[in-house]
mmCIF file of N, CA and C in Angstrom:
data_model
loop_
_atom_site.group_PDB
_atom_site.id
_atom_site.type_symbol
_atom_site.label_atom_id
_atom_site.label_comp_id
_atom_site.label_asym_id
_atom_site.label_seq_id
_atom_site.Cartn_x
_atom_site.Cartn_y
_atom_site.Cartn_z
ATOM 1 N N UNK A 298 134.447 -88.982 -106.624
ATOM 2 C CA UNK A 298 133.601 -88.910 -108.441
ATOM 3 C C UNK A 298 132.887 -90.506 -108.048
ATOM 4 N N UNK A 299 132.788 -90.663 -108.990
ATOM 5 C CA UNK A 299 131.683 -92.441 -109.137
ATOM 6 C C UNK A 299 132.179 -93.035 -108.470
ATOM 7 N N UNK A 300 133.525 -93.142 -109.113
ATOM 8 C CA UNK A 300 134.367 -95.099 -108.237
ATOM 9 C C UNK A 300 134.734 -95.156 -107.342
ATOM 10 N N UNK A 301 134.375 -93.673 -106.210
ATOM 11 C CA UNK A 301 134.378 -93.503 -104.788
ATOM 12 C C UNK A 301 133.108 -93.763 -104.772
ATOM 13 N N UNK A 302 132.116 -92.939 -104.821
ATOM 14 C CA UNK A 302 130.603 -92.934 -104.448
ATOM 15 C C UNK A 302 130.098 -94.380 -104.539
ATOM 16 N N UNK A 303 130.683 -95.845 -105.456
ATOM 17 C CA UNK A 303 130.360 -96.771 -105.748
ATOM 18 C C UNK A 303 131.510 -97.422 -104.516
ATOM 19 N N UNK A 304 132.346 -97.430 -104.161
ATOM 20 C CA UNK A 304 132.674 -97.951 -103.283
ATOM 21 C C UNK A 304 132.751 -98.029 -102.356
ATOM 22 N N UNK A 305 132.002 -96.553 -101.597
ATOM 23 C CA UNK A 305 131.287 -96.034 -100.722
ATOM 24 C C UNK A 305 129.993 -97.325 -99.919
ATOM 25 N N UNK A 306 129.303 -97.223 -101.132
ATOM 26 C CA UNK A 306 128.397 -98.158 -101.539
ATOM 27 C C UNK A 306 128.585 -99.487 -101.353
ATOM 28 N N UNK A 307 129.324 -100.617 -101.505
ATOM 29 C CA UNK A 307 129.570 -100.843 -101.674
ATOM 30 C C UNK A 307 130.061 -101.350 -100.434
ATOM 31 N N UNK A 308 131.475 -100.675 -99.846
ATOM 32 C CA UNK A 308 131.524 -101.290 -98.134
ATOM 33 C C UNK A 308 130.407 -100.906 -96.983
ATOM 34 N N UNK A 309 129.313 -100.090 -97.883
ATOM 35 C CA UNK A 309 128.294 -100.031 -96.642
ATOM 36 C C UNK A 309 127.430 -101.206 -96.923
ATOM 37 N N UNK A 310 127.385 -102.178 -98.268
ATOM 38 C CA UNK A 310 126.370 -103.686 -97.947
ATOM 39 C C UNK A 310 127.661 -104.312 -97.454
ATOM 40 N N UNK A 311 129.377 -104.190 -97.239
ATOM 41 C CA UNK A 311 129.709 -104.871 -96.775
ATOM 42 C C UNK A 311 129.653 -105.051 -95.404
ATOM 43 N N UNK A 312 129.541 -103.798 -95.091
ATOM 44 C CA UNK A 312 129.283 -103.544 -93.280
ATOM 45 C C UNK A 312 128.090 -104.216 -93.275
ATOM 46 N N UNK A 313 126.554 -103.882 -93.528
ATOM 47 C CA UNK A 313 125.917 -104.950 -93.413
ATOM 48 C C UNK A 313 125.529 -105.960 -92.930
ATOM 49 N N UNK A 314 125.033 -106.656 -91.774
ATOM 50 C CA UNK A 314 125.014 -108.242 -91.603
ATOM 51 C C UNK A 314 124.509 -108.743 -92.538
ATOM 52 N N UNK A 315 123.870 -108.626 -93.415
ATOM 53 C CA UNK A 315 123.338 -109.414 -93.931
ATOM 54 C C UNK A 315 123.997 -109.996 -95.150
ATOM 55 N N UNK A 316 123.119 -110.792 -95.893
ATOM 56 C CA UNK A 316 124.619 -112.149 -96.573
ATOM 57 C C UNK A 316 125.169 -111.482 -98.145
ATOM 58 N N UNK A 317 126.111 -112.113 -98.693
ATOM 59 C CA UNK A 317 126.324 -111.254 -99.892
ATOM 60 C C UNK A 317 125.253 -112.455 -100.863
ATOM 61 N N UNK A 318 124.765 -113.545 -101.144
ATOM 62 C CA UNK A 318 124.549 -114.486 -101.060
ATOM 63 C C UNK A 318 122.473 -114.114 -101.355
ATOM 64 N N UNK A 319 122.827 -112.450 -101.130
ATOM 65 C CA UNK A 319 120.738 -112.423 -100.761
ATOM 66 C C UNK A 319 120.894 -111.425 -102.429
ATOM 67 N N UNK A 320 121.880 -110.386 -103.129
ATOM 68 C CA UNK A 320 122.598 -110.078 -104.173
ATOM 69 C C UNK A 320 122.002 -110.363 -105.448
ATOM 70 N N UNK A 321 121.275 -109.933 -106.048
ATOM 71 C CA UNK A 321 120.714 -110.136 -107.306
ATOM 72 C C UNK A 321 120.861 -110.139 -108.156
ATOM 73 N N UNK A 322 121.619 -110.137 -110.088
ATOM 74 C CA UNK A 322 121.222 -109.795 -110.607
ATOM 75 C C UNK A 322 120.443 -110.144 -111.484
ATOM 76 N N UNK A 323 119.843 -109.279 -111.879
ATOM 77 C CA UNK A 323 118.882 -109.376 -113.421
ATOM 78 C C UNK A 323 119.269 -109.757 -114.460
ATOM 79 N N UNK A 324 118.175 -110.201 -115.727
ATOM 80 C CA UNK A 324 118.233 -110.348 -117.686
ATOM 81 C C UNK A 324 117.200 -110.121 -118.122
ATOM 82 N N UNK A 325 117.345 -109.585 -119.088
ATOM 83 C CA UNK A 325 116.010 -109.554 -119.545
ATOM 84 C C UNK A 325 115.784 -110.704 -120.732
ATOM 85 N N UNK A 326 115.003 -111.495 -120.975
ATOM 86 C CA UNK A 326 113.802 -111.637 -121.357
ATOM 87 C C UNK A 326 115.558 -112.930 -122.704
ATOM 88 N N UNK A 327 116.165 -111.337 -123.105
ATOM 89 C CA UNK A 327 117.344 -112.330 -124.001
ATOM 90 C C UNK A 327 118.129 -111.809 -123.748
ATOM 91 N N UNK A 328 118.572 -112.255 -122.651
ATOM 92 C CA UNK A 328 119.911 -112.967 -121.136
ATOM 93 C C UNK A 328 120.797 -111.291 -121.437
ATOM 94 N N UNK A 329 120.363 -110.591 -121.717
ATOM 95 C CA UNK A 329 121.004 -109.026 -121.540
ATOM 96 C C UNK A 329 120.637 -108.694 -119.256
ATOM 97 N N UNK A 330 122.385 -108.370 -119.246
ATOM 98 C CA UNK A 330 122.002 -107.773 -117.898
ATOM 99 C C UNK A 330 121.446 -106.459 -117.949
ATOM 100 N N UNK A 331 120.570 -106.082 -116.848
ATOM 101 C CA UNK A 331 119.577 -105.292 -116.747
ATOM 102 C C UNK A 331 119.297 -104.477 -115.689
ATOM 103 N N UNK A 332 120.050 -105.350 -114.669
ATOM 104 C CA UNK A 332 120.638 -104.403 -113.253
ATOM 105 C C UNK A 332 120.810 -105.848 -112.305
ATOM 106 N N UNK A 333 120.211 -104.766 -111.082
ATOM 107 C CA UNK A 333 120.480 -105.476 -109.596
ATOM 108 C C UNK A 333 119.598 -104.809 -108.507
ATOM 109 N N UNK A 334 120.102 -105.819 -107.452
ATOM 110 C CA UNK A 334 118.761 -105.688 -106.232
ATOM 111 C C UNK A 334 119.985 -105.886 -105.257
ATOM 112 N N UNK A 335 119.551 -104.941 -104.115
ATOM 113 C CA UNK A 335 120.702 -105.875 -103.035
ATOM 114 C C UNK A 335 119.532 -104.897 -101.448
ATOM 115 N N UNK A 336 119.158 -107.032 -100.915
ATOM 116 C CA UNK A 336 118.282 -106.800 -100.432
ATOM 117 C C UNK A 336 119.561 -106.903 -98.764
ATOM 118 N N UNK A 337 118.885 -105.922 -97.421
ATOM 119 C CA UNK A 337 119.469 -105.372 -96.676
ATOM 120 C C UNK A 337 118.646 -105.597 -95.411
ATOM 121 N N UNK A 338 119.766 -105.540 -94.498
ATOM 122 C CA UNK A 338 119.927 -105.926 -92.861
ATOM 123 C C UNK A 338 120.637 -104.908 -92.108
ATOM 124 N N UNK A 339 119.596 -103.420 -92.646
ATOM 125 C CA UNK A 339 121.337 -102.803 -91.835
ATOM 126 C C UNK A 339 120.517 -103.097 -89.654
ATOM 127 N N UNK A 340 121.516 -101.861 -89.540
ATOM 128 C CA UNK A 340 120.971 -101.423 -87.370
ATOM 129 C C UNK A 340 119.227 -101.778 -86.552
ATOM 130 N N UNK A 341 119.252 -101.237 -87.942
ATOM 131 C CA UNK A 341 117.369 -101.145 -88.177
ATOM 132 C C UNK A 341 116.349 -101.903 -88.461
ATOM 133 N N UNK A 342 117.479 -102.671 -89.505
ATOM 134 C CA UNK A 342 115.855 -103.836 -89.811
ATOM 135 C C UNK A 342 115.910 -103.732 -90.953
ATOM 136 N N UNK A 343 115.053 -105.242 -91.907
ATOM 137 C CA UNK A 343 115.613 -105.119 -93.056
ATOM 138 C C UNK A 343 114.900 -103.875 -93.989
ATOM 139 N N UNK A 344 116.102 -103.974 -95.370
ATOM 140 C CA UNK A 344 115.300 -102.926 -95.952
ATOM 141 C C UNK A 344 115.726 -102.765 -97.470
ATOM 142 N N UNK A 345 115.110 -102.224 -98.110
ATOM 143 C CA UNK A 345 115.647 -101.702 -99.484
ATOM 144 C C UNK A 345 117.005 -101.572 -99.466
ATOM 145 N N UNK A 346 118.080 -101.995 -99.997
ATOM 146 C CA UNK A 346 119.317 -101.918 -99.600
ATOM 147 C C UNK A 346 119.554 -100.788 -101.271
ATOM 148 N N UNK A 347 119.442 -101.810 -102.223
ATOM 149 C CA UNK A 347 119.709 -101.157 -103.219
ATOM 150 C C UNK A 347 119.123 -101.857 -104.590
ATOM 151 N N UNK A 348 118.268 -100.515 -104.792
ATOM 152 C CA UNK A 348 117.588 -101.131 -106.523
ATOM 153 C C UNK A 348 119.065 -100.634 -107.722
ATOM 154 N N UNK A 349 119.058 -101.178 -108.980
ATOM 155 C CA UNK A 349 119.704 -100.151 -109.959
ATOM 156 C C UNK A 349 119.270 -100.766 -111.326
ATOM 157 N N UNK A 350 119.097 -99.901 -111.950
ATOM 158 C CA UNK A 350 119.194 -100.816 -113.684
ATOM 159 C C UNK A 350 119.638 -99.497 -114.296
ATOM 160 N N UNK A 351 120.055 -101.049 -115.675
ATOM 161 C CA UNK A 351 121.144 -100.486 -116.279
ATOM 162 C C UNK A 351 120.572 -98.784 -116.483
ATOM 163 N N UNK A 352 121.536 -98.415 -117.108
ATOM 164 C CA UNK A 352 120.742 -96.727 -117.987
ATOM 165 C C UNK A 352 119.447 -97.279 -119.203
ATOM 166 N N UNK A 353 120.212 -98.343 -120.447
ATOM 167 C CA UNK A 353 119.933 -99.242 -121.525
ATOM 168 C C UNK A 353 119.032 -99.801 -120.991
ATOM 169 N N UNK A 354 118.632 -100.085 -120.331
ATOM 170 C CA UNK A 354 117.253 -100.810 -119.789
ATOM 171 C C UNK A 354 116.130 -100.669 -119.035
ATOM 172 N N UNK A 355 116.150 -98.904 -118.928
ATOM 173 C CA UNK A 355 114.712 -97.853 -118.116
ATOM 174 C C UNK A 355 114.420 -97.572 -118.929
ATOM 175 N N UNK A 356 113.104 -97.875 -118.101
ATOM 176 C CA UNK A 356 111.567 -97.635 -118.582
ATOM 177 C C UNK A 356 111.412 -98.414 -119.320
ATOM 178 N N UNK A 357 111.421 -99.284 -118.897
ATOM 179 C CA UNK A 357 111.717 -101.226 -119.222
ATOM 180 C C UNK A 357 110.076 -101.988 -117.667
ATOM 181 N N UNK A 358 110.017 -100.915 -117.047
ATOM 182 C CA UNK A 358 109.580 -101.269 -115.643
ATOM 183 C C UNK A 358 110.316 -102.307 -114.673
ATOM 184 N N UNK A 359 111.387 -102.574 -114.976
ATOM 185 C CA UNK A 359 112.651 -103.794 -114.513
ATOM 186 C C UNK A 359 112.768 -103.107 -112.869
ATOM 187 N N UNK A 360 113.372 -101.731 -112.380
ATOM 188 C CA UNK A 360 112.617 -100.932 -111.741
ATOM 189 C C UNK A 360 112.032 -102.073 -110.256
ATOM 190 N N UNK A 361 110.411 -101.395 -111.246
ATOM 191 C CA UNK A 361 109.954 -102.371 -109.915
ATOM 192 C C UNK A 361 109.981 -103.556 -109.554
ATOM 193 N N UNK A 362 110.352 -104.016 -110.704
ATOM 194 C CA UNK A 362 110.036 -105.760 -110.688
ATOM 195 C C UNK A 362 110.987 -106.392 -109.366
ATOM 196 N N UNK A 363 112.210 -105.472 -110.341
ATOM 197 C CA UNK A 363 113.453 -105.559 -108.837
ATOM 198 C C UNK A 363 112.739 -105.411 -107.635
ATOM 199 N N UNK A 364 112.281 -104.428 -106.801
ATOM 200 C CA UNK A 364 111.787 -103.884 -105.631
ATOM 201 C C UNK A 364 110.587 -105.314 -105.357
ATOM 202 N N UNK A 365 109.707 -105.501 -105.983
ATOM 203 C CA UNK A 365 109.234 -106.413 -105.783
ATOM 204 C C UNK A 365 109.895 -108.202 -105.197
ATOM 205 N N UNK A 366 111.109 -108.431 -105.851
ATOM 206 C CA UNK A 366 112.228 -109.433 -106.001
ATOM 207 C C UNK A 366 113.058 -109.606 -104.744
ATOM 208 N N UNK A 367 113.214 -108.048 -104.396
ATOM 209 C CA UNK A 367 113.870 -107.941 -103.114
ATOM 210 C C UNK A 367 113.114 -108.112 -101.772
ATOM 211 N N UNK A 368 111.623 -107.497 -102.269
ATOM 212 C CA UNK A 368 110.541 -107.486 -101.314
ATOM 213 C C UNK A 368 110.603 -108.684 -100.806
ATOM 214 N N UNK A 369 110.311 -109.342 -101.900
ATOM 215 C CA UNK A 369 110.168 -110.779 -101.492
ATOM 216 C C UNK A 369 111.513 -111.225 -100.783
ATOM 217 N N UNK A 370 112.415 -111.361 -101.648
ATOM 218 C CA UNK A 370 113.682 -112.289 -100.271
ATOM 219 C C UNK A 370 113.560 -111.651 -98.902
ATOM 220 N N UNK A 371 113.396 -110.800 -98.724
ATOM 221 C CA UNK A 371 113.240 -109.682 -97.331
ATOM 222 C C UNK A 371 112.300 -110.232 -96.868
ATOM 223 N N UNK A 372 111.025 -110.440 -97.235
ATOM 224 C CA UNK A 372 109.982 -111.576 -96.606
ATOM 225 C C UNK A 372 110.282 -112.502 -96.369
ATOM 226 N N UNK A 373 110.901 -113.501 -97.034
ATOM 227 C CA UNK A 373 111.076 -115.397 -97.429
ATOM 228 C C UNK A 373 112.199 -115.302 -96.250
ATOM 229 N N UNK A 374 112.978 -114.083 -95.725
ATOM 230 C CA UNK A 374 114.133 -114.149 -94.962
ATOM 231 C C UNK A 374 113.267 -113.905 -93.143
ATOM 232 N N UNK A 375 112.278 -113.292 -93.313
ATOM 233 C CA UNK A 375 111.527 -113.377 -91.787
ATOM 234 C C UNK A 375 111.120 -112.236 -91.697
ATOM 235 N N UNK A 376 111.303 -110.935 -92.703
ATOM 236 C CA UNK A 376 110.533 -109.489 -92.089
ATOM 237 C C UNK A 376 109.606 -109.559 -92.042
ATOM 238 N N UNK A 377 109.518 -108.774 -91.618
ATOM 239 C CA UNK A 377 107.998 -108.093 -90.915
ATOM 240 C C UNK A 377 107.456 -106.879 -91.383
ATOM 241 N N UNK A 378 108.600 -105.989 -91.448
ATOM 242 C CA UNK A 378 108.689 -104.553 -91.890
ATOM 243 C C UNK A 378 110.015 -104.692 -92.776
ATOM 244 N N UNK A 379 109.181 -103.486 -93.924
ATOM 245 C CA UNK A 379 111.135 -103.273 -93.875
ATOM 246 C C UNK A 379 110.845 -102.312 -95.106
ATOM 247 N N UNK A 380 112.013 -100.956 -94.334
ATOM 248 C CA UNK A 380 112.270 -99.318 -95.458
ATOM 249 C C UNK A 380 112.725 -99.162 -96.245
ATOM 250 N N UNK A 381 112.236 -97.950 -97.322
ATOM 251 C CA UNK A 381 113.856 -97.948 -98.002
ATOM 252 C C UNK A 381 113.315 -96.481 -98.374
ATOM 253 N N UNK A 382 114.309 -95.886 -99.008
ATOM 254 C CA UNK A 382 114.557 -94.795 -99.496
ATOM 255 C C UNK A 382 115.013 -94.866 -100.961
ATOM 256 N N UNK A 383 114.956 -93.352 -101.120
ATOM 257 C CA UNK A 383 115.438 -93.242 -102.641
ATOM 258 C C UNK A 383 115.576 -91.305 -102.418
ATOM 259 N N UNK A 384 116.915 -91.503 -103.394
ATOM 260 C CA UNK A 384 116.760 -89.901 -103.373
ATOM 261 C C UNK A 384 115.999 -89.018 -103.678
ATOM 262 N N UNK A 385 115.459 -87.930 -103.119
ATOM 263 C CA UNK A 385 113.951 -86.485 -103.390
ATOM 264 C C UNK A 385 113.487 -86.366 -104.682
ATOM 265 N N UNK A 386 114.968 -86.513 -105.639
ATOM 266 C CA UNK A 386 114.816 -86.340 -107.328
ATOM 267 C C UNK A 386 114.632 -87.036 -107.557
ATOM 268 N N UNK A 387 114.741 -88.124 -107.701
ATOM 269 C CA UNK A 387 114.340 -89.835 -109.150
ATOM 270 C C UNK A 387 112.844 -89.962 -108.614
ATOM 271 N N UNK A 388 112.070 -89.114 -109.157
ATOM 272 C CA UNK A 388 110.974 -89.207 -109.370
ATOM 273 C C UNK A 388 110.474 -90.720 -110.048
ATOM 274 N N UNK A 389 111.081 -91.507 -110.441
ATOM 275 C CA UNK A 389 110.859 -92.764 -111.297
ATOM 276 C C UNK A 389 110.965 -94.387 -109.978
ATOM 277 N N UNK A 390 111.969 -93.772 -108.819
ATOM 278 C CA UNK A 390 112.245 -94.884 -107.747
ATOM 279 C C UNK A 390 111.121 -94.324 -107.085
ATOM 280 N N UNK A 391 110.710 -93.210 -106.364
ATOM 281 C CA UNK A 391 109.919 -92.798 -106.475
ATOM 282 C C UNK A 391 107.912 -93.701 -105.782
ATOM 283 N N UNK A 392 107.841 -93.685 -107.330
ATOM 284 C CA UNK A 392 106.724 -93.450 -107.839
ATOM 285 C C UNK A 392 106.465 -95.000 -108.117
ATOM 286 N N UNK A 393 107.775 -96.204 -108.117
ATOM 287 C CA UNK A 393 107.702 -97.242 -107.629
ATOM 288 C C UNK A 393 107.476 -98.120 -106.760
ATOM 289 N N UNK A 394 107.543 -96.856 -105.246
ATOM 290 C CA UNK A 394 107.512 -97.282 -103.579
ATOM 291 C C UNK A 394 106.014 -96.956 -103.733
ATOM 292 N N UNK A 395 105.536 -96.566 -104.557
ATOM 293 C CA UNK A 395 104.788 -95.972 -104.335
ATOM 294 C C UNK A 395 103.353 -97.526 -104.587
ATOM 295 N N UNK A 396 104.153 -97.336 -105.775
ATOM 296 C CA UNK A 396 103.402 -98.039 -106.697
ATOM 297 C C UNK A 396 103.173 -99.644 -106.053
ATOM 298 N N UNK A 397 104.613 -100.613 -105.328
ATOM 299 C CA UNK A 397 104.675 -101.369 -104.565
ATOM 300 C C UNK A 397 103.766 -100.581 -103.067
ATOM 301 N N UNK A 398 103.058 -99.883 -102.417
ATOM 302 C CA UNK A 398 102.658 -100.070 -101.060
ATOM 303 C C UNK A 398 103.269 -99.786 -100.469
ATOM 304 N N UNK A 399 104.876 -99.194 -100.334
ATOM 305 C CA UNK A 399 106.215 -98.167 -99.017
ATOM 306 C C UNK A 399 104.708 -96.628 -99.654
ATOM 307 N N UNK A 400 104.539 -96.510 -97.754
ATOM 308 C CA UNK A 400 104.201 -95.114 -97.898
ATOM 309 C C UNK A 400 105.287 -94.459 -97.393
ATOM 310 N N UNK A 401 105.478 -93.289 -97.574
ATOM 311 C CA UNK A 401 106.609 -92.338 -97.080
ATOM 312 C C UNK A 401 105.754 -91.905 -95.208
ATOM 313 N N UNK A 402 107.152 -92.184 -94.648
ATOM 314 C CA UNK A 402 106.895 -91.851 -93.610
ATOM 315 C C UNK A 402 107.644 -90.603 -92.333
ATOM 316 N N UNK A 403 108.602 -90.491 -93.615
ATOM 317 C CA UNK A 403 109.531 -89.610 -93.416
ATOM 318 C C UNK A 403 110.562 -89.023 -94.008
ATOM 319 N N UNK A 404 111.306 -88.314 -94.535
ATOM 320 C CA UNK A 404 112.450 -87.452 -95.583
ATOM 321 C C UNK A 404 113.637 -87.252 -94.459
ATOM 322 N N UNK A 405 114.336 -86.974 -95.064
ATOM 323 C CA UNK A 405 115.805 -86.786 -94.865
ATOM 324 C C UNK A 405 116.654 -85.987 -95.739
ATOM 325 N N UNK A 406 117.315 -85.264 -94.933
ATOM 326 C CA UNK A 406 118.058 -83.950 -96.316
ATOM 327 C C UNK A 406 119.745 -84.341 -95.917
ATOM 328 N N UNK A 407 120.295 -84.597 -96.552
ATOM 329 C CA UNK A 407 121.457 -85.236 -95.983
ATOM 330 C C UNK A 407 122.443 -83.931 -96.341
ATOM 331 N N UNK A 408 122.850 -82.954 -95.759
ATOM 332 C CA UNK A 408 124.006 -82.629 -95.283
ATOM 333 C C UNK A 408 125.157 -82.792 -96.160
ATOM 334 N N UNK A 409 125.688 -82.323 -97.068
ATOM 335 C CA UNK A 409 127.836 -81.965 -97.067
ATOM 336 C C UNK A 409 128.746 -81.548 -97.529
ATOM 337 N N UNK A 410 129.822 -81.276 -96.795
ATOM 338 C CA UNK A 410 130.842 -79.952 -96.421
ATOM 339 C C UNK A 410 130.355 -78.937 -98.372
ATOM 340 N N UNK A 411 131.238 -80.145 -99.298
ATOM 341 C CA UNK A 411 130.429 -79.052 -100.078
ATOM 342 C C UNK A 411 129.231 -78.597 -99.862
ATOM 343 N N UNK A 412 128.450 -78.874 -99.691
ATOM 344 C CA UNK A 412 126.886 -77.759 -100.198
ATOM 345 C C UNK A 412 127.057 -77.117 -99.478
ATOM 346 N N UNK A 413 127.353 -76.654 -98.432
ATOM 347 C CA UNK A 413 127.252 -75.769 -97.477
ATOM 348 C C UNK A 413 127.400 -73.969 -98.325
ATOM 349 N N UNK A 414 127.059 -72.534 -98.121
ATOM 350 C CA UNK A 414 128.153 -71.826 -98.449
ATOM 351 C C UNK A 414 127.799 -71.072 -97.227
ATOM 352 N N UNK A 415 128.953 -70.088 -97.325
ATOM 353 C CA UNK A 415 129.791 -69.100 -95.951
ATOM 354 C C UNK A 415 128.252 -68.549 -95.787
#
């Protein structure tokens, strides 16, 4: 369920050697919480760990702003290259990666036991 998926994400980011202090929330000009970005450093190097925009604030360009801020944070921490990934069907986020200049260098498909057919 949703709670388990959220816990798995948090467990992963707590496992990463990048500090929790890098995580940042973002707010609208009116002060409403709009989203969060998590710059991370995993075993492969610096990465865009997570970009999340609350549903009521989607469509205003905040995901791109969070991606840019996440990238800047990693560069400030010494990153010379940065990876990022999104689900293949997440066309808005894929468009933001493209707009920000992230090239597609590979695709990955995750198979889960529940996805298998006999």
